[in-house]
Amino acid sequence: MHIDSFSNTSIVSLKKSLRHEKGVLYALKYHPRVSTWDMSENAWLRKIIKTLEDKQLIIPVEAEYPWHEWKITEAGEAVITV
């Protein structure tokens, strides 16, 4: 038996108090992949990811299905090191 887990628990299991731009940026720094299912099931995560992309703090990186992946920009690194 082989079981695959496509959940990126580092982001989707963030405490509600850490579900903000800086918290998601920090999580993406260490775990840049998020599954399609996690994205579809978590509106708060989609909203924050969109905001981070719009602010050019992260950029999407091509990833194989079922993954979404981002790279933190220099501006994004500056946000989480402050």
Short mmCIF file of C-alpha atoms in Angstrom, two decimals, residues 41-72:
data_model
loop_
_atom_site.label_atom_id
_atom_site.label_comp_id
_atom_site.label_asym_id
_atom_site.label_seq_id
_atom_site.Cartn_x
_atom_site.Cartn_y
_atom_site.Cartn_z
CA GLU A 41 -10.21 24.41 0.31
CA ASN A 42 -8.71 27.46 2.04
CA ALA A 43 -10.05 30.81 0.89
CA TRP A 44 -7.88 32.66 3.42
CA LEU A 45 -4.76 31.14 1.82
CA ARG A 46 -5.81 31.99 -1.76
CA LYS A 47 -6.48 35.58 -0.72
CA ILE A 48 -3.11 36.01 0.99
CA ILE A 49 -1.21 34.34 -1.88
CA LYS A 50 -2.91 36.69 -4.36
CA THR A 51 -2.02 39.71 -2.21
CA LEU A 52 1.60 38.58 -1.93
CA GLU A 53 1.79 38.12 -5.71
CA ASP A 54 0.18 41.53 -6.33
CA LYS A 55 2.74 43.15 -4.01
CA GLN A 56 5.50 41.23 -5.85
CA LEU A 57 6.68 39.61 -2.62
CA ILE A 58 6.41 36.16 -4.22
CA ILE A 59 6.46 34.93 -7.80
CA PRO A 60 4.96 31.69 -9.07
CA VAL A 61 7.34 28.94 -10.12
CA GLU A 62 6.31 26.18 -12.49
CA ALA A 63 5.46 23.02 -10.61
CA GLU A 64 3.97 19.69 -11.59
CA TYR A 65 0.35 18.96 -10.78
CA PRO A 66 -0.95 18.87 -8.06
CA TRP A 67 1.48 21.47 -6.75
CA HIS A 68 1.66 25.25 -6.80
CA GLU A 69 5.03 26.72 -5.93
CA TRP A 70 6.38 30.21 -5.24
CA LYS A 71 9.74 31.89 -4.90
CA ILE A 72 10.13 34.69 -2.42
#
